[in-house]
Amino acid sequence: MLVQKKLNKTEENEKKTWETSIINAFYANKDSMLLEFTATVDLKNKDIENKYRDKIIFNYPLKNFRESLYTKEFQNISTDTNLWDRTLIALVLSEYRKYLFTDLKLNIKPVLMLKSSKIIDSQNFYKE
């Protein structure tokens, strides 16, 4: 049973392809063992929680993973401004960091990721 929040057609096909590939590989050999890791599973979603309830060996959320220093430190910055203003703030911060790194003679390039929950939201944003 494939479980996830409502997906658009493209995401639906990608998800089916990925999960179907894993399931097919798993059942290809009777001695197969499948271990999965994710630090971002949404156990508040009842469908996902029900699917994985009897499969979870250890629940180790991203917050704990970061606190244990298993990943690079990153910052999430929140603001209650509109999407366009948030994007401008992110761009200005990214450029500021780039100049700080340059002054310190460090070859580090800040990364900026803009993510929407739906492709149509991204397309509408680009039109603005």
PDB file of C-alpha atoms in Angstrom:
ATOM      1  CA  MET A   1       0.000   0.000   0.000  1.00  0.00           C
ATOM      2  CA  LEU A   2       1.549   3.303  -1.104  1.00  0.00           C
ATOM      3  CA  VAL A   3       0.736   6.122   1.326  1.00  0.00           C
ATOM      4  CA  GLN A   4       1.467   9.823   1.034  1.00  0.00           C
ATOM      5  CA  LYS A   5      -0.215  13.206   1.025  1.00  0.00           C
ATOM      6  CA  LYS A   6      -2.077  14.153  -2.143  1.00  0.00           C
ATOM      7  CA  LEU A   7       0.366  14.432  -5.024  1.00  0.00           C
ATOM      8  CA  ASN A   8       0.131  15.930  -8.470  1.00  0.00           C
ATOM      9  CA  LYS A   9       0.387  13.618 -11.510  1.00  0.00           C
ATOM     10  CA  THR A  10       4.177  13.927 -11.907  1.00  0.00           C
ATOM     11  CA  GLU A  11       4.864  13.424  -8.195  1.00  0.00           C
ATOM     12  CA  GLU A  12       2.430  10.496  -8.157  1.00  0.00           C
ATOM     13  CA  ASN A  13       4.325   8.779 -11.003  1.00  0.00           C
ATOM     14  CA  GLU A  14       7.711   9.428  -9.353  1.00  0.00           C
ATOM     15  CA  LYS A  15       6.489   8.082  -6.017  1.00  0.00           C
ATOM     16  CA  LYS A  16       5.009   4.975  -7.567  1.00  0.00           C
ATOM     17  CA  THR A  17       8.175   4.391  -9.555  1.00  0.00           C
ATOM     18  CA  TRP A  18      10.396   4.745  -6.471  1.00  0.00           C
ATOM     19  CA  GLU A  19       8.281   2.671  -4.093  1.00  0.00           C
ATOM     20  CA  THR A  20       7.483   0.089  -6.759  1.00  0.00           C
ATOM     21  CA  SER A  21      11.203  -0.305  -7.522  1.00  0.00           C
ATOM     22  CA  ILE A  22      12.004  -0.817  -3.841  1.00  0.00           C
ATOM     23  CA  ILE A  23       9.162  -3.294  -3.372  1.00  0.00           C
ATOM     24  CA  ASN A  24      10.169  -5.231  -6.492  1.00  0.00           C
ATOM     25  CA  ALA A  25      13.809  -5.386  -5.364  1.00  0.00           C
ATOM     26  CA  PHE A  26      12.758  -6.480  -1.877  1.00  0.00           C
ATOM     27  CA  TYR A  27      10.574  -9.339  -3.086  1.00  0.00           C
ATOM     28  CA  ALA A  28      13.092 -10.489  -5.723  1.00  0.00           C
ATOM     29  CA  ASN A  29      14.888 -12.619  -3.132  1.00  0.00           C
ATOM     30  CA  LYS A  30      13.283 -14.374  -0.171  1.00  0.00           C
ATOM     31  CA  ASP A  31      16.319 -13.515   1.996  1.00  0.00           C
ATOM     32  CA  SER A  32      16.087  -9.778   1.298  1.00  0.00           C
ATOM     33  CA  MET A  33      16.069  -7.353   4.189  1.00  0.00           C
ATOM     34  CA  LEU A  34      14.946  -3.745   3.843  1.00  0.00           C
ATOM     35  CA  LEU A  35      16.148  -0.967   6.122  1.00  0.00           C
ATOM     36  CA  GLU A  36      15.037   2.600   5.491  1.00  0.00           C
ATOM     37  CA  PHE A  37      16.150   5.831   7.077  1.00  0.00           C
ATOM     38  CA  THR A  38      14.477   9.184   7.064  1.00  0.00           C
ATOM     39  CA  ALA A  39      14.816  12.064   9.460  1.00  0.00           C
ATOM     40  CA  THR A  40      11.667  13.745   8.211  1.00  0.00           C
ATOM     41  CA  VAL A  41       8.877  11.167   8.359  1.00  0.00           C
ATOM     42  CA  ASP A  42       5.519  12.828   9.060  1.00  0.00           C
ATOM     43  CA  LEU A  43       4.153  10.600  11.828  1.00  0.00           C
ATOM     44  CA  LYS A  44       1.438  13.187  12.511  1.00  0.00           C
ATOM     45  CA  ASN A  45      -0.119  12.037   9.229  1.00  0.00           C
ATOM     46  CA  LYS A  46      -2.278   9.093  10.340  1.00  0.00           C
ATOM     47  CA  ASP A  47      -1.928   7.221   7.019  1.00  0.00           C
ATOM     48  CA  ILE A  48       1.859   7.369   7.189  1.00  0.00           C
ATOM     49  CA  GLU A  49       1.896   6.567  10.904  1.00  0.00           C
ATOM     50  CA  ASN A  50      -0.346   3.524  10.326  1.00  0.00           C
ATOM     51  CA  LYS A  51       1.822   2.313   7.450  1.00  0.00           C
ATOM     52  CA  TYR A  52       5.065   2.461   9.454  1.00  0.00           C
ATOM     53  CA  ARG A  53       3.839   1.817  13.023  1.00  0.00           C
ATOM     54  CA  ASP A  54       4.986  -1.826  13.103  1.00  0.00           C
ATOM     55  CA  LYS A  55       8.161  -1.144  11.089  1.00  0.00           C
ATOM     56  CA  ILE A  56       9.829   1.640  13.060  1.00  0.00           C
ATOM     57  CA  ILE A  57      12.821   0.369  14.993  1.00  0.00           C
ATOM     58  CA  PHE A  58      13.911   3.758  16.291  1.00  0.00           C
ATOM     59  CA  ASN A  59      12.363   7.196  15.873  1.00  0.00           C
ATOM     60  CA  TYR A  60      15.217   9.683  15.456  1.00  0.00           C
ATOM     61  CA  PRO A  61      13.825  12.996  14.153  1.00  0.00           C
ATOM     62  CA  LEU A  62      15.907  15.505  12.212  1.00  0.00           C
ATOM     63  CA  LYS A  63      16.102  17.783  15.264  1.00  0.00           C
ATOM     64  CA  ASN A  64      17.866  15.047  17.265  1.00  0.00           C
ATOM     65  CA  PHE A  65      20.008  14.083  14.270  1.00  0.00           C
ATOM     66  CA  ARG A  66      21.252  17.680  14.051  1.00  0.00           C
ATOM     67  CA  GLU A  67      21.804  17.974  17.808  1.00  0.00           C
ATOM     68  CA  SER A  68      23.989  14.844  17.628  1.00  0.00           C
ATOM     69  CA  LEU A  69      26.113  16.646  14.997  1.00  0.00           C
ATOM     70  CA  TYR A  70      25.476  14.092  12.234  1.00  0.00           C
ATOM     71  CA  THR A  71      24.698  16.819   9.701  1.00  0.00           C
ATOM     72  CA  LYS A  72      25.907  20.273   8.782  1.00  0.00           C
ATOM     73  CA  GLU A  73      24.352  23.043  10.768  1.00  0.00           C
ATOM     74  CA  PHE A  74      21.796  25.088   8.905  1.00  0.00           C
ATOM     75  CA  GLN A  75      19.379  27.823   9.816  1.00  0.00           C
ATOM     76  CA  ASN A  76      15.690  28.085   9.164  1.00  0.00           C
ATOM     77  CA  ILE A  77      14.602  31.680   9.342  1.00  0.00           C
ATOM     78  CA  SER A  78      10.904  32.414   9.730  1.00  0.00           C
ATOM     79  CA  THR A  79       9.004  35.563   8.930  1.00  0.00           C
ATOM     80  CA  ASP A  80       5.333  36.367   8.506  1.00  0.00           C
ATOM     81  CA  THR A  81       5.857  38.455   5.362  1.00  0.00           C
ATOM     82  CA  ASN A  82       4.509  37.618   1.916  1.00  0.00           C
ATOM     83  CA  LEU A  83       6.310  35.230  -0.430  1.00  0.00           C
ATOM     84  CA  TRP A  84       7.992  37.927  -2.509  1.00  0.00           C
ATOM     85  CA  ASP A  85       9.377  39.728   0.575  1.00  0.00           C
ATOM     86  CA  ARG A  86      10.610  36.424   2.053  1.00  0.00           C
ATOM     87  CA  THR A  87      12.430  35.697  -1.194  1.00  0.00           C
ATOM     88  CA  LEU A  88      14.082  39.125  -1.206  1.00  0.00           C
ATOM     89  CA  ILE A  89      15.140  38.688   2.434  1.00  0.00           C
ATOM     90  CA  ALA A  90      16.656  35.284   1.599  1.00  0.00           C
ATOM     91  CA  LEU A  91      18.528  36.703  -1.408  1.00  0.00           C
ATOM     92  CA  VAL A  92      19.928  39.628   0.581  1.00  0.00           C
ATOM     93  CA  LEU A  93      21.056  37.308   3.398  1.00  0.00           C
ATOM     94  CA  SER A  94      22.657  34.947   0.892  1.00  0.00           C
ATOM     95  CA  GLU A  95      24.586  37.771  -0.784  1.00  0.00           C
ATOM     96  CA  TYR A  96      25.645  39.158   2.608  1.00  0.00           C
ATOM     97  CA  ARG A  97      27.003  35.742   3.623  1.00  0.00           C
ATOM     98  CA  LYS A  98      28.837  35.455   0.311  1.00  0.00           C
ATOM     99  CA  TYR A  99      30.600  38.786   0.963  1.00  0.00           C
ATOM    100  CA  LEU A 100      31.458  37.742   4.527  1.00  0.00           C
ATOM    101  CA  PHE A 101      33.031  34.523   3.241  1.00  0.00           C
ATOM    102  CA  THR A 102      34.952  36.462   0.578  1.00  0.00           C
ATOM    103  CA  ASP A 103      36.322  38.866   3.215  1.00  0.00           C
ATOM    104  CA  LEU A 104      37.501  35.842   5.211  1.00  0.00           C
ATOM    105  CA  LYS A 105      39.076  34.403   2.037  1.00  0.00           C
ATOM    106  CA  LEU A 106      36.832  31.348   2.245  1.00  0.00           C
ATOM    107  CA  ASN A 107      35.600  29.746  -0.948  1.00  0.00           C
ATOM    108  CA  ILE A 108      32.104  29.057   0.357  1.00  0.00           C
ATOM    109  CA  LYS A 109      29.002  29.735  -1.681  1.00  0.00           C
ATOM    110  CA  PRO A 110      25.743  30.034   0.244  1.00  0.00           C
ATOM    111  CA  VAL A 111      22.881  27.958  -1.111  1.00  0.00           C
ATOM    112  CA  LEU A 112      19.354  29.259  -1.371  1.00  0.00           C
ATOM    113  CA  MET A 113      16.432  26.912  -1.924  1.00  0.00           C
ATOM    114  CA  LEU A 114      12.900  28.079  -2.611  1.00  0.00           C
ATOM    115  CA  LYS A 115      10.346  25.316  -2.271  1.00  0.00           C
ATOM    116  CA  SER A 116       6.617  25.238  -2.852  1.00  0.00           C
ATOM    117  CA  SER A 117       4.226  22.511  -1.834  1.00  0.00           C
ATOM    118  CA  LYS A 118       2.777  22.461  -5.362  1.00  0.00           C
ATOM    119  CA  ILE A 119       4.356  22.966  -8.782  1.00  0.00           C
ATOM    120  CA  ILE A 120       1.576  25.383  -9.739  1.00  0.00           C
ATOM    121  CA  ASP A 121       2.573  27.594  -6.770  1.00  0.00           C
ATOM    122  CA  SER A 122       6.155  27.736  -8.075  1.00  0.00           C
ATOM    123  CA  GLN A 123       4.949  28.513 -11.583  1.00  0.00           C
ATOM    124  CA  ASN A 124       2.727  31.327 -10.304  1.00  0.00           C
ATOM    125  CA  PHE A 125       5.598  32.750  -8.272  1.00  0.00           C
ATOM    126  CA  TYR A 126       7.898  32.790 -11.316  1.00  0.00           C
ATOM    127  CA  LYS A 127       5.210  34.628 -13.293  1.00  0.00           C
ATOM    128  CA  GLU A 128       5.233  37.425 -10.694  1.00  0.00           C
TER     129      GLU A 128
END
